[in-house]
Amino acid sequence: MIEIDEKKLIRCPVCEAVNIDKGTDSSCRRCGCTIYRHQKFTTQKSWAYLVTAIVAYIPANLYPMLITKQFGSGESSTILGGIVMLWEHGSYPIAMVIFVASIVIPVLKFLILIYLLVSVKYPLGKDKKINKHKMYFLTEAVGPWSMIDVFVVAILAALIHLANIQIIAGTAATAFALSVFFTLLAAHAFDERLIEGRI
Amino acid sequence: MLCNSRNSLILAIIIAMKLENEDALDRYVICRKCHTLHEEIPIRDGTKACCSECGGVLYKYDSRLAEHGLALSVSGLILFILANIFPLVQIEILGHEQFITIPKTILSLFESGFYLVGLICAFLIFVFPLMIFLIYSILFVLLKLKRGEKTIKELLVLLSRILPWSMSDIFFVSILVALVKLIGYAQIHIGVSFWALIGFVVLDLYITKNLHIYEIWMLRKRTFFKERKNDRD
C-alpha cells in the first residue's frame, strides 16, 4: 500500500493519465512520456518563446499584410488598416472577426501568459479567486484562431491571380504566422504544475 | 451546474487516498479544464461524466467506441480526399475565371516566395489533418482486431502531440471570411470541395471534441486487459 497526498497527483500532458509527481524526472506510467523535462529552467523556455512571439508581432502590425495590384498600381494595407477599411465599407461582422482574431486574441494571449509566468514567481493575485487552470485552458482553446488572417491572405492571394488584378501576401503574413506559432509553443512549454507552486 | 444532461453524473472529490500500486491510479481522473481530482465510476452506456467543479466533461462510456470511431474516421478520410482534389471556389472577375483547391492555395504561397508561411500552412491544413484521420483509422482497426498494444500506445502519443496543430476548422472559417470580402467584386461559384470540406470539418470537430483520446486509452486498457485474462484461463 502506498499512501499518497492528493496534492502530489499530476496529469500527464500527453495521455491525461493520473500520475504521482516524483519531482525532476517523472515519466508517465501509461504512455512513457516525460512529464515536463525542463525542470532546471522552469519558466525560461516559455518566456523565450513568448518574447519571440511578441517581437514577431511588431512587424506583423507595421508591415503590409495584403498588397493589391490593380492595373499596375499597387496598394498595400496593414492588419489594422484592413480592419478599418472593412469597417468603412460596412462589412462589420467580418471586420469584427478579423479584429478579434488578429488583435484581441494574440494580445489577450500575451497578457495571460505574462500574468501566469509572473505569478509563478511573485504571489500576484493569490488572494483573488482566479482559476489559473481555466485561464490556461482558455488560451490553449482560442489561440489557434488567430491564424484566420494568414489563411484569408493565402486564399485571396491564390484566388485573385489575374492579369490585371493581383493580390499578393505581404511581409506581415510571415511575421504574423511566426508570432502565432511561437505563442502556441510558449503555451505548450508552460508547465501547468507551476500554477500551484509545486516546484 | 453547467452540464445539464440528465444522464451526466457528478463525481465526488476525494481528499486523501490509499493506493495498492501505481496502476490503481487508473481509477482516478483529473479534469482537463480546472484540475480537480475525481474518482472514476462506471457509468451507463452512452452517458457522460461531468466535473462537479466546472461542469466540463470528464469521460464518456460507449461500448461500441471502436466501431463508431472507425466509421467516422474512414468517412473523414474520404471527405478529406474529395476536399483536396476538386475546386473549392471559383470566381469570375471581368470575364476572367479562376478557381482554387487546397493544394493550390499552399503551392501559390510557395510560388510567390512565402516559403515559411507556405510550410506552416501546409502542415496545419494538409499534413496534420490527414495524419490525424489516418492514425484514428489505424487505431480503431487495431483495437477491433485486438492487436498491436504497443503500436496503439505509440500512435496515441503521436496523435495527442499533433492534435492541437490541426486547423482545418479555422481554415474553413477563413474561406468564408475571404468569400465575404470578395462579394461585390467578383462572382462566386461554390465548388464540390467546399461541401466536402464542410463535412470534413464537422467530422473533425466531432471526433476531436467528442471522441476524446482519454476514452481510447480506456478502451485500450479494457481490450487488452480482457485479452490477458482470457490467455490466463
PDB file of N, CA and C in Angstrom, chain A residues 1-4 6 9-11 14-16 18-20 22 29-31 33 86 94 98 131 133-134 137 144-145 147-148 150-152 154-156 158-162 165 169-170 173-174 178 181 184 188 192, chain B residues 14-15 17-20 22 25-26 28-30 32-35 37 54 91 93 96 98 100 105 108-109 114 116-117 121 124-125 153 157 160-161 164-165 167 170-171 173-175 177 180-182 212 214 217:
ATOM      1  N   MET A   1       0.836  -1.212   0.000  1.00  0.00           N
ATOM      2  CA  MET A   1       0.000   0.000   0.000  1.00  0.00           C
ATOM      3  C   MET A   1       0.872   1.264   0.000  1.00  0.00           C
ATOM      4  N   ILE A   2       0.498   2.182  -0.871  1.00  0.00           N
ATOM      5  CA  ILE A   2       1.185   3.469  -0.841  1.00  0.00           C
ATOM      6  C   ILE A   2       0.166   4.490  -0.368  1.00  0.00           C
ATOM      7  N   GLU A   3       0.580   5.298   0.552  1.00  0.00           N
ATOM      8  CA  GLU A   3      -0.329   6.364   0.963  1.00  0.00           C
ATOM      9  C   GLU A   3       0.128   7.641   0.264  1.00  0.00           C
ATOM     10  N   ILE A   4      -0.827   8.352  -0.251  1.00  0.00           N
ATOM     11  CA  ILE A   4      -0.402   9.493  -1.065  1.00  0.00           C
ATOM     12  C   ILE A   4      -1.303  10.701  -0.842  1.00  0.00           C
ATOM     13  N   GLU A   6      -3.219  13.978  -2.027  1.00  0.00           N
ATOM     14  CA  GLU A   6      -3.904  14.334  -3.276  1.00  0.00           C
ATOM     15  C   GLU A   6      -3.127  15.384  -4.061  1.00  0.00           C
ATOM     16  N   LEU A   9      -0.580  14.384  -6.942  1.00  0.00           N
ATOM     17  CA  LEU A   9      -1.005  13.761  -8.202  1.00  0.00           C
ATOM     18  C   LEU A   9      -0.986  14.787  -9.327  1.00  0.00           C
ATOM     19  N   ILE A  10      -0.444  14.360 -10.461  1.00  0.00           N
ATOM     20  CA  ILE A  10      -0.449  15.252 -11.614  1.00  0.00           C
ATOM     21  C   ILE A  10      -1.014  14.524 -12.819  1.00  0.00           C
ATOM     22  N   ARG A  11      -1.399  15.335 -13.810  1.00  0.00           N
ATOM     23  CA  ARG A  11      -1.976  14.753 -15.009  1.00  0.00           C
ATOM     24  C   ARG A  11      -0.924  14.765 -16.105  1.00  0.00           C
ATOM     25  N   VAL A  14       0.283  14.451 -22.053  1.00  0.00           N
ATOM     26  CA  VAL A  14       0.096  13.775 -23.339  1.00  0.00           C
ATOM     27  C   VAL A  14      -1.121  12.851 -23.309  1.00  0.00           C
ATOM     28  N   CYS A  15      -1.174  11.937 -22.326  1.00  0.00           N
ATOM     29  CA  CYS A  15      -2.271  10.967 -22.378  1.00  0.00           C
ATOM     30  C   CYS A  15      -3.294  11.163 -21.269  1.00  0.00           C
ATOM     31  N   GLU A  16      -3.085  12.153 -20.407  1.00  0.00           N
ATOM     32  CA  GLU A  16      -4.048  12.534 -19.384  1.00  0.00           C
ATOM     33  C   GLU A  16      -4.208  11.519 -18.262  1.00  0.00           C
ATOM     34  N   VAL A  18      -3.511   9.881 -14.653  1.00  0.00           N
ATOM     35  CA  VAL A  18      -3.129  10.456 -13.370  1.00  0.00           C
ATOM     36  C   VAL A  18      -1.807   9.819 -12.944  1.00  0.00           C
ATOM     37  N   ASN A  19      -0.854  10.646 -12.552  1.00  0.00           N
ATOM     38  CA  ASN A  19       0.455  10.160 -12.151  1.00  0.00           C
ATOM     39  C   ASN A  19       0.844  10.722 -10.797  1.00  0.00           C
ATOM     40  N   ILE A  20       1.777  10.028 -10.153  1.00  0.00           N
ATOM     41  CA  ILE A  20       2.330  10.559  -8.916  1.00  0.00           C
ATOM     42  C   ILE A  20       3.506  11.449  -9.282  1.00  0.00           C
ATOM     43  N   LYS A  22       6.880  12.752  -9.112  1.00  0.00           N
ATOM     44  CA  LYS A  22       8.113  12.267  -8.493  1.00  0.00           C
ATOM     45  C   LYS A  22       9.212  13.300  -8.588  1.00  0.00           C
ATOM     46  N   ARG A  29       3.340   6.745 -16.366  1.00  0.00           N
ATOM     47  CA  ARG A  29       3.331   5.285 -16.218  1.00  0.00           C
ATOM     48  C   ARG A  29       2.590   4.622 -17.364  1.00  0.00           C
ATOM     49  N   ARG A  30       1.740   5.384 -18.089  1.00  0.00           N
ATOM     50  CA  ARG A  30       0.969   4.765 -19.159  1.00  0.00           C
ATOM     51  C   ARG A  30       1.612   4.956 -20.527  1.00  0.00           C
ATOM     52  N   CYS A  31       1.975   6.200 -20.865  1.00  0.00           N
ATOM     53  CA  CYS A  31       2.490   6.409 -22.215  1.00  0.00           C
ATOM     54  C   CYS A  31       4.001   6.572 -22.236  1.00  0.00           C
ATOM     55  N   CYS A  33       5.835   9.085 -21.628  1.00  0.00           N
ATOM     56  CA  CYS A  33       6.364  10.390 -21.987  1.00  0.00           C
ATOM     57  C   CYS A  33       6.881  11.096 -20.736  1.00  0.00           C
ATOM     58  N   LEU A  86     -12.457  47.581 -43.938  1.00  0.00           N
ATOM     59  CA  LEU A  86     -13.651  46.731 -43.935  1.00  0.00           C
ATOM     60  C   LEU A  86     -14.785  47.413 -43.180  1.00  0.00           C
ATOM     61  N   ILE A  94     -17.335  40.914 -40.557  1.00  0.00           N
ATOM     62  CA  ILE A  94     -16.012  40.461 -40.970  1.00  0.00           C
ATOM     63  C   ILE A  94     -14.931  41.281 -40.283  1.00  0.00           C
ATOM     64  N   ILE A  98     -12.045  39.649 -37.882  1.00  0.00           N
ATOM     65  CA  ILE A  98     -10.609  39.826 -38.084  1.00  0.00           C
ATOM     66  C   ILE A  98      -9.999  40.582 -36.915  1.00  0.00           C
ATOM     67  N   ASN A 131      -9.212  31.092 -11.216  1.00  0.00           N
ATOM     68  CA  ASN A 131      -8.752  29.744 -11.519  1.00  0.00           C
ATOM     69  C   ASN A 131      -7.783  29.822 -12.690  1.00  0.00           C
ATOM     70  N   HIS A 133      -5.949  27.556 -13.929  1.00  0.00           N
ATOM     71  CA  HIS A 133      -6.060  26.424 -14.848  1.00  0.00           C
ATOM     72  C   HIS A 133      -7.055  26.725 -15.948  1.00  0.00           C
ATOM     73  N   LYS A 134      -8.151  27.378 -15.563  1.00  0.00           N
ATOM     74  CA  LYS A 134      -9.170  27.715 -16.557  1.00  0.00           C
ATOM     75  C   LYS A 134      -8.635  28.742 -17.537  1.00  0.00           C
ATOM     76  N   PHE A 137      -6.418  26.972 -19.912  1.00  0.00           N
ATOM     77  CA  PHE A 137      -7.239  26.189 -20.839  1.00  0.00           C
ATOM     78  C   PHE A 137      -7.815  27.097 -21.925  1.00  0.00           C
ATOM     79  N   PRO A 144      -5.237  29.122 -31.519  1.00  0.00           N
ATOM     80  CA  PRO A 144      -5.081  28.871 -32.958  1.00  0.00           C
ATOM     81  C   PRO A 144      -5.962  29.742 -33.843  1.00  0.00           C
ATOM     82  N   TRP A 145      -7.029  30.318 -33.286  1.00  0.00           N
ATOM     83  CA  TRP A 145      -7.948  31.086 -34.126  1.00  0.00           C
ATOM     84  C   TRP A 145      -7.317  32.344 -34.690  1.00  0.00           C
ATOM     85  N   MET A 147      -4.883  32.403 -36.469  1.00  0.00           N
ATOM     86  CA  MET A 147      -4.350  32.088 -37.795  1.00  0.00           C
ATOM     87  C   MET A 147      -5.300  32.514 -38.917  1.00  0.00           C
ATOM     88  N   ILE A 148      -6.545  32.879 -38.587  1.00  0.00           N
ATOM     89  CA  ILE A 148      -7.538  33.207 -39.613  1.00  0.00           C
ATOM     90  C   ILE A 148      -6.991  34.181 -40.660  1.00  0.00           C
ATOM     91  N   VAL A 150      -3.992  34.945 -41.611  1.00  0.00           N
ATOM     92  CA  VAL A 150      -2.972  34.383 -42.507  1.00  0.00           C
ATOM     93  C   VAL A 150      -3.630  33.514 -43.575  1.00  0.00           C
ATOM     94  N   PHE A 151      -4.588  32.692 -43.151  1.00  0.00           N
ATOM     95  CA  PHE A 151      -5.280  31.828 -44.117  1.00  0.00           C
ATOM     96  C   PHE A 151      -6.055  32.651 -45.138  1.00  0.00           C
ATOM     97  N   VAL A 152      -6.729  33.694 -44.652  1.00  0.00           N
ATOM     98  CA  VAL A 152      -7.501  34.538 -45.574  1.00  0.00           C
ATOM     99  C   VAL A 152      -6.576  35.121 -46.626  1.00  0.00           C
ATOM    100  N   ALA A 154      -3.732  33.924 -47.634  1.00  0.00           N
ATOM    101  CA  ALA A 154      -3.287  32.854 -48.530  1.00  0.00           C
ATOM    102  C   ALA A 154      -4.360  32.537 -49.567  1.00  0.00           C
ATOM    103  N   ILE A 155      -5.630  32.468 -49.124  1.00  0.00           N
ATOM    104  CA  ILE A 155      -6.718  32.143 -50.048  1.00  0.00           C
ATOM    105  C   ILE A 155      -6.878  33.241 -51.092  1.00  0.00           C
ATOM    106  N   LEU A 156      -6.894  34.498 -50.626  1.00  0.00           N
ATOM    107  CA  LEU A 156      -7.080  35.616 -51.562  1.00  0.00           C
ATOM    108  C   LEU A 156      -5.930  35.669 -52.557  1.00  0.00           C
ATOM    109  N   ALA A 158      -4.128  33.236 -53.631  1.00  0.00           N
ATOM    110  CA  ALA A 158      -4.225  32.144 -54.601  1.00  0.00           C
ATOM    111  C   ALA A 158      -5.380  32.379 -55.569  1.00  0.00           C
ATOM    112  N   LEU A 159      -6.429  33.006 -55.078  1.00  0.00           N
ATOM    113  CA  LEU A 159      -7.653  33.150 -55.874  1.00  0.00           C
ATOM    114  C   LEU A 159      -7.555  34.309 -56.859  1.00  0.00           C
ATOM    115  N   ILE A 160      -7.085  35.454 -56.371  1.00  0.00           N
ATOM    116  CA  ILE A 160      -7.012  36.637 -57.223  1.00  0.00           C
ATOM    117  C   ILE A 160      -5.635  36.675 -57.856  1.00  0.00           C
ATOM    118  N   HIS A 161      -5.513  36.039 -58.982  1.00  0.00           N
ATOM    119  CA  HIS A 161      -4.224  35.916 -59.624  1.00  0.00           C
ATOM    120  C   HIS A 161      -4.430  36.141 -61.107  1.00  0.00           C
ATOM    121  N   LEU A 162      -4.990  37.283 -61.439  1.00  0.00           N
ATOM    122  CA  LEU A 162      -5.342  37.544 -62.830  1.00  0.00           C
ATOM    123  C   LEU A 162      -4.323  38.495 -63.446  1.00  0.00           C
ATOM    124  N   ILE A 165      -5.589  42.218 -62.127  1.00  0.00           N
ATOM    125  CA  ILE A 165      -5.730  42.386 -60.687  1.00  0.00           C
ATOM    126  C   ILE A 165      -4.985  41.256 -59.977  1.00  0.00           C
ATOM    127  N   ALA A 169       0.504  38.439 -50.903  1.00  0.00           N
ATOM    128  CA  ALA A 169       0.681  38.469 -49.452  1.00  0.00           C
ATOM    129  C   ALA A 169       1.866  39.372 -49.119  1.00  0.00           C
ATOM    130  N   GLY A 170       1.782  40.059 -47.987  1.00  0.00           N
ATOM    131  CA  GLY A 170       2.859  40.969 -47.598  1.00  0.00           C
ATOM    132  C   GLY A 170       3.780  40.351 -46.562  1.00  0.00           C
ATOM    133  N   ALA A 173       2.482  38.785 -43.247  1.00  0.00           N
ATOM    134  CA  ALA A 173       1.920  37.431 -43.176  1.00  0.00           C
ATOM    135  C   ALA A 173       2.911  36.476 -42.527  1.00  0.00           C
ATOM    136  N   THR A 174       4.184  36.559 -42.978  1.00  0.00           N
ATOM    137  CA  THR A 174       5.213  35.696 -42.388  1.00  0.00           C
ATOM    138  C   THR A 174       5.380  36.008 -40.904  1.00  0.00           C
ATOM    139  N   LEU A 178       4.505  33.463 -37.780  1.00  0.00           N
ATOM    140  CA  LEU A 178       5.545  33.102 -36.818  1.00  0.00           C
ATOM    141  C   LEU A 178       5.117  33.465 -35.404  1.00  0.00           C
ATOM    142  N   PHE A 181       2.647  30.960 -34.197  1.00  0.00           N
ATOM    143  CA  PHE A 181       3.368  29.699 -33.987  1.00  0.00           C
ATOM    144  C   PHE A 181       4.111  29.728 -32.648  1.00  0.00           C
ATOM    145  N   LEU A 184       1.847  29.645 -29.564  1.00  0.00           N
ATOM    146  CA  LEU A 184       1.366  28.278 -29.305  1.00  0.00           C
ATOM    147  C   LEU A 184       2.454  27.469 -28.600  1.00  0.00           C
ATOM    148  N   HIS A 188       2.445  25.742 -24.870  1.00  0.00           N
ATOM    149  CA  HIS A 188       2.713  24.319 -24.660  1.00  0.00           C
ATOM    150  C   HIS A 188       3.877  24.102 -23.698  1.00  0.00           C
ATOM    151  N   GLU A 192       2.189  23.288 -16.306  1.00  0.00           N
ATOM    152  CA  GLU A 192       0.967  23.553 -15.546  1.00  0.00           C
ATOM    153  C   GLU A 192       1.143  23.375 -14.044  1.00  0.00           C
TER     154      GLU A 192
ATOM    155  N   ILE B  14     -12.191  13.514  -3.855  1.00  0.00           N
ATOM    156  CA  ILE B  14     -11.544  12.774  -2.781  1.00  0.00           C
ATOM    157  C   ILE B  14     -10.416  13.634  -2.227  1.00  0.00           C
ATOM    158  N   ILE B  15     -10.140  13.511  -0.971  1.00  0.00           N
ATOM    159  CA  ILE B  15      -9.107  14.357  -0.397  1.00  0.00           C
ATOM    160  C   ILE B  15      -7.841  13.572  -0.049  1.00  0.00           C
ATOM    161  N   MET B  17      -5.963   9.593   0.073  1.00  0.00           N
ATOM    162  CA  MET B  17      -6.233   8.295  -0.527  1.00  0.00           C
ATOM    163  C   MET B  17      -5.137   7.285  -0.243  1.00  0.00           C
ATOM    164  N   LYS B  18      -5.513   6.025  -0.355  1.00  0.00           N
ATOM    165  CA  LYS B  18      -4.532   4.953  -0.224  1.00  0.00           C
ATOM    166  C   LYS B  18      -4.569   4.134  -1.508  1.00  0.00           C
ATOM    167  N   LEU B  19      -3.394   3.750  -1.971  1.00  0.00           N
ATOM    168  CA  LEU B  19      -3.328   3.003  -3.222  1.00  0.00           C
ATOM    169  C   LEU B  19      -2.588   1.701  -3.038  1.00  0.00           C
ATOM    170  N   GLU B  20      -2.996   0.693  -3.794  1.00  0.00           N
ATOM    171  CA  GLU B  20      -2.276  -0.580  -3.711  1.00  0.00           C
ATOM    172  C   GLU B  20      -1.003  -0.539  -4.541  1.00  0.00           C
ATOM    173  N   GLU B  22       0.741   1.653  -8.358  1.00  0.00           N
ATOM    174  CA  GLU B  22       0.570   2.814  -9.239  1.00  0.00           C
ATOM    175  C   GLU B  22      -0.570   2.621 -10.227  1.00  0.00           C
ATOM    176  N   LEU B  25      -4.035   4.007  -9.928  1.00  0.00           N
ATOM    177  CA  LEU B  25      -4.326   5.410 -10.261  1.00  0.00           C
ATOM    178  C   LEU B  25      -5.258   5.524 -11.456  1.00  0.00           C
ATOM    179  N   ASP B  26      -5.385   4.445 -12.216  1.00  0.00           N
ATOM    180  CA  ASP B  26      -6.310   4.463 -13.347  1.00  0.00           C
ATOM    181  C   ASP B  26      -7.738   4.713 -12.907  1.00  0.00           C
ATOM    182  N   TYR B  28      -8.618   7.059 -11.093  1.00  0.00           N
ATOM    183  CA  TYR B  28      -8.828   8.481 -10.891  1.00  0.00           C
ATOM    184  C   TYR B  28      -8.717   9.244 -12.198  1.00  0.00           C
ATOM    185  N   VAL B  29      -9.333  10.398 -12.204  1.00  0.00           N
ATOM    186  CA  VAL B  29      -9.253  11.235 -13.388  1.00  0.00           C
ATOM    187  C   VAL B  29      -9.188  12.691 -12.939  1.00  0.00           C
ATOM    188  N   ILE B  30      -8.320  13.462 -13.637  1.00  0.00           N
ATOM    189  CA  ILE B  30      -8.191  14.881 -13.301  1.00  0.00           C
ATOM    190  C   ILE B  30      -8.846  15.693 -14.414  1.00  0.00           C
ATOM    191  N   ARG B  32      -9.621  18.234 -17.174  1.00  0.00           N
ATOM    192  CA  ARG B  32      -8.645  18.904 -18.016  1.00  0.00           C
ATOM    193  C   ARG B  32      -8.863  20.406 -18.063  1.00  0.00           C
ATOM    194  N   LYS B  33      -9.988  20.848 -17.515  1.00  0.00           N
ATOM    195  CA  LYS B  33     -10.219  22.292 -17.504  1.00  0.00           C
ATOM    196  C   LYS B  33      -9.721  22.914 -16.207  1.00  0.00           C
ATOM    197  N   CYS B  34     -10.132  22.336 -15.066  1.00  0.00           N
ATOM    198  CA  CYS B  34      -9.848  23.034 -13.813  1.00  0.00           C
ATOM    199  C   CYS B  34      -8.991  22.221 -12.855  1.00  0.00           C
ATOM    200  N   HIS B  35      -8.524  21.044 -13.281  1.00  0.00           N
ATOM    201  CA  HIS B  35      -7.603  20.251 -12.476  1.00  0.00           C
ATOM    202  C   HIS B  35      -8.163  19.777 -11.144  1.00  0.00           C
ATOM    203  N   LEU B  37      -9.518  16.694  -8.894  1.00  0.00           N
ATOM    204  CA  LEU B  37      -9.344  15.243  -8.932  1.00  0.00           C
ATOM    205  C   LEU B  37     -10.684  14.550  -8.685  1.00  0.00           C
ATOM    206  N   CYS B  54     -16.449  22.465 -12.496  1.00  0.00           N
ATOM    207  CA  CYS B  54     -16.617  23.379 -13.623  1.00  0.00           C
ATOM    208  C   CYS B  54     -17.597  22.857 -14.667  1.00  0.00           C
ATOM    209  N   ILE B  91     -14.141  31.887 -58.996  1.00  0.00           N
ATOM    210  CA  ILE B  91     -14.614  33.265 -59.079  1.00  0.00           C
ATOM    211  C   ILE B  91     -14.506  33.775 -60.508  1.00  0.00           C
ATOM    212  N   ILE B  93     -13.993  37.441 -62.401  1.00  0.00           N
ATOM    213  CA  ILE B  93     -13.819  38.889 -62.364  1.00  0.00           C
ATOM    214  C   ILE B  93     -13.559  39.363 -63.784  1.00  0.00           C
ATOM    215  N   HIS B  96     -12.641  37.016 -66.417  1.00  0.00           N
ATOM    216  CA  HIS B  96     -11.615  36.011 -66.124  1.00  0.00           C
ATOM    217  C   HIS B  96     -12.132  35.042 -65.076  1.00  0.00           C
ATOM    218  N   GLN B  98     -11.203  31.939 -62.316  1.00  0.00           N
ATOM    219  CA  GLN B  98     -10.097  31.429 -61.504  1.00  0.00           C
ATOM    220  C   GLN B  98     -10.679  30.528 -60.421  1.00  0.00           C
ATOM    221  N   ILE B 100      -9.673  27.755 -56.959  1.00  0.00           N
ATOM    222  CA  ILE B 100      -8.619  27.258 -56.074  1.00  0.00           C
ATOM    223  C   ILE B 100      -8.986  25.889 -55.508  1.00  0.00           C
ATOM    224  N   THR B 105      -3.739  26.453 -53.026  1.00  0.00           N
ATOM    225  CA  THR B 105      -3.561  27.575 -52.117  1.00  0.00           C
ATOM    226  C   THR B 105      -2.172  27.542 -51.498  1.00  0.00           C
ATOM    227  N   SER B 108       0.596  28.166 -54.162  1.00  0.00           N
ATOM    228  CA  SER B 108       0.732  29.542 -54.632  1.00  0.00           C
ATOM    229  C   SER B 108       1.521  30.373 -53.622  1.00  0.00           C
ATOM    230  N   LEU B 109       1.463  29.988 -52.344  1.00  0.00           N
ATOM    231  CA  LEU B 109       2.289  30.681 -51.351  1.00  0.00           C
ATOM    232  C   LEU B 109       3.763  30.432 -51.646  1.00  0.00           C
ATOM    233  N   PHE B 114       6.740  32.840 -50.354  1.00  0.00           N
ATOM    234  CA  PHE B 114       6.474  32.762 -48.915  1.00  0.00           C
ATOM    235  C   PHE B 114       6.675  31.324 -48.429  1.00  0.00           C
ATOM    236  N   LEU B 116       8.104  30.098 -45.701  1.00  0.00           N
ATOM    237  CA  LEU B 116       7.831  29.799 -44.297  1.00  0.00           C
ATOM    238  C   LEU B 116       6.335  29.675 -44.043  1.00  0.00           C
ATOM    239  N   VAL B 117       5.575  30.677 -44.512  1.00  0.00           N
ATOM    240  CA  VAL B 117       4.124  30.628 -44.337  1.00  0.00           C
ATOM    241  C   VAL B 117       3.561  29.420 -45.072  1.00  0.00           C
ATOM    242  N   CYS B 121       1.431  26.582 -43.306  1.00  0.00           N
ATOM    243  CA  CYS B 121       0.068  26.293 -43.776  1.00  0.00           C
ATOM    244  C   CYS B 121      -0.049  24.848 -44.254  1.00  0.00           C
ATOM    245  N   LEU B 124      -0.425  22.756 -41.226  1.00  0.00           N
ATOM    246  CA  LEU B 124      -1.631  22.999 -40.430  1.00  0.00           C
ATOM    247  C   LEU B 124      -2.906  22.551 -41.130  1.00  0.00           C
ATOM    248  N   ILE B 125      -2.974  22.732 -42.451  1.00  0.00           N
ATOM    249  CA  ILE B 125      -4.246  22.425 -43.104  1.00  0.00           C
ATOM    250  C   ILE B 125      -4.196  21.191 -43.985  1.00  0.00           C
ATOM    251  N   LYS B 153      -0.171   2.355 -28.432  1.00  0.00           N
ATOM    252  CA  LYS B 153       0.364   3.314 -27.466  1.00  0.00           C
ATOM    253  C   LYS B 153       1.142   4.407 -28.188  1.00  0.00           C
ATOM    254  N   VAL B 157       0.270   8.477 -28.521  1.00  0.00           N
ATOM    255  CA  VAL B 157       1.171   9.549 -28.093  1.00  0.00           C
ATOM    256  C   VAL B 157       1.386  10.532 -29.236  1.00  0.00           C
ATOM    257  N   SER B 160      -1.756  12.687 -29.773  1.00  0.00           N
ATOM    258  CA  SER B 160      -2.006  13.810 -28.863  1.00  0.00           C
ATOM    259  C   SER B 160      -0.977  14.915 -29.050  1.00  0.00           C
ATOM    260  N   ARG B 161       0.178  14.579 -29.649  1.00  0.00           N
ATOM    261  CA  ARG B 161       1.144  15.642 -29.921  1.00  0.00           C
ATOM    262  C   ARG B 161       0.706  16.510 -31.105  1.00  0.00           C
ATOM    263  N   PRO B 164      -3.319  19.399 -31.331  1.00  0.00           N
ATOM    264  CA  PRO B 164      -3.521  20.846 -31.232  1.00  0.00           C
ATOM    265  C   PRO B 164      -3.069  21.608 -32.460  1.00  0.00           C
ATOM    266  N   TRP B 165      -2.373  20.962 -33.385  1.00  0.00           N
ATOM    267  CA  TRP B 165      -1.821  21.680 -34.526  1.00  0.00           C
ATOM    268  C   TRP B 165      -2.648  21.502 -35.800  1.00  0.00           C
ATOM    269  N   MET B 167      -5.680  22.559 -38.055  1.00  0.00           N
ATOM    270  CA  MET B 167      -6.515  23.768 -38.097  1.00  0.00           C
ATOM    271  C   MET B 167      -7.454  23.793 -39.284  1.00  0.00           C
ATOM    272  N   ILE B 170     -10.385  26.177 -38.685  1.00  0.00           N
ATOM    273  CA  ILE B 170     -10.032  27.591 -38.794  1.00  0.00           C
ATOM    274  C   ILE B 170      -9.877  27.971 -40.260  1.00  0.00           C
ATOM    275  N   PHE B 171      -9.313  27.059 -41.039  1.00  0.00           N
ATOM    276  CA  PHE B 171      -9.158  27.308 -42.471  1.00  0.00           C
ATOM    277  C   PHE B 171     -10.523  27.490 -43.130  1.00  0.00           C
ATOM    278  N   VAL B 173     -13.306  28.640 -41.739  1.00  0.00           N
ATOM    279  CA  VAL B 173     -13.822  29.970 -41.407  1.00  0.00           C
ATOM    280  C   VAL B 173     -13.101  31.031 -42.236  1.00  0.00           C
ATOM    281  N   SER B 174     -11.788  30.824 -42.475  1.00  0.00           N
ATOM    282  CA  SER B 174     -11.041  31.772 -43.298  1.00  0.00           C
ATOM    283  C   SER B 174     -11.590  31.837 -44.717  1.00  0.00           C
ATOM    284  N   ILE B 175     -11.989  30.686 -45.242  1.00  0.00           N
ATOM    285  CA  ILE B 175     -12.576  30.689 -46.598  1.00  0.00           C
ATOM    286  C   ILE B 175     -13.821  31.562 -46.610  1.00  0.00           C
ATOM    287  N   VAL B 177     -14.575  34.018 -44.609  1.00  0.00           N
ATOM    288  CA  VAL B 177     -14.193  35.428 -44.486  1.00  0.00           C
ATOM    289  C   VAL B 177     -13.705  35.952 -45.831  1.00  0.00           C
ATOM    290  N   VAL B 180     -16.653  36.504 -48.200  1.00  0.00           N
ATOM    291  CA  VAL B 180     -17.441  37.698 -47.890  1.00  0.00           C
ATOM    292  C   VAL B 180     -16.702  38.951 -48.332  1.00  0.00           C
ATOM    293  N   LYS B 181     -15.369  38.928 -48.204  1.00  0.00           N
ATOM    294  CA  LYS B 181     -14.571  40.067 -48.663  1.00  0.00           C
ATOM    295  C   LYS B 181     -14.721  40.273 -50.170  1.00  0.00           C
ATOM    296  N   LEU B 182     -14.911  39.173 -50.890  1.00  0.00           N
ATOM    297  CA  LEU B 182     -14.950  39.252 -52.346  1.00  0.00           C
ATOM    298  C   LEU B 182     -16.324  39.605 -52.901  1.00  0.00           C
ATOM    299  N   HIS B 212     -12.819  11.675 -27.203  1.00  0.00           N
ATOM    300  CA  HIS B 212     -11.567  12.134 -26.644  1.00  0.00           C
ATOM    301  C   HIS B 212     -10.549  11.009 -26.502  1.00  0.00           C
ATOM    302  N   TYR B 214      -8.711  10.282 -24.179  1.00  0.00           N
ATOM    303  CA  TYR B 214      -8.806   9.612 -22.882  1.00  0.00           C
ATOM    304  C   TYR B 214      -9.630   8.333 -22.988  1.00  0.00           C
ATOM    305  N   TRP B 217      -7.685   5.526 -24.622  1.00  0.00           N
ATOM    306  CA  TRP B 217      -6.785   4.878 -23.661  1.00  0.00           C
ATOM    307  C   TRP B 217      -7.560   3.894 -22.795  1.00  0.00           C
TER     308      TRP B 217
END
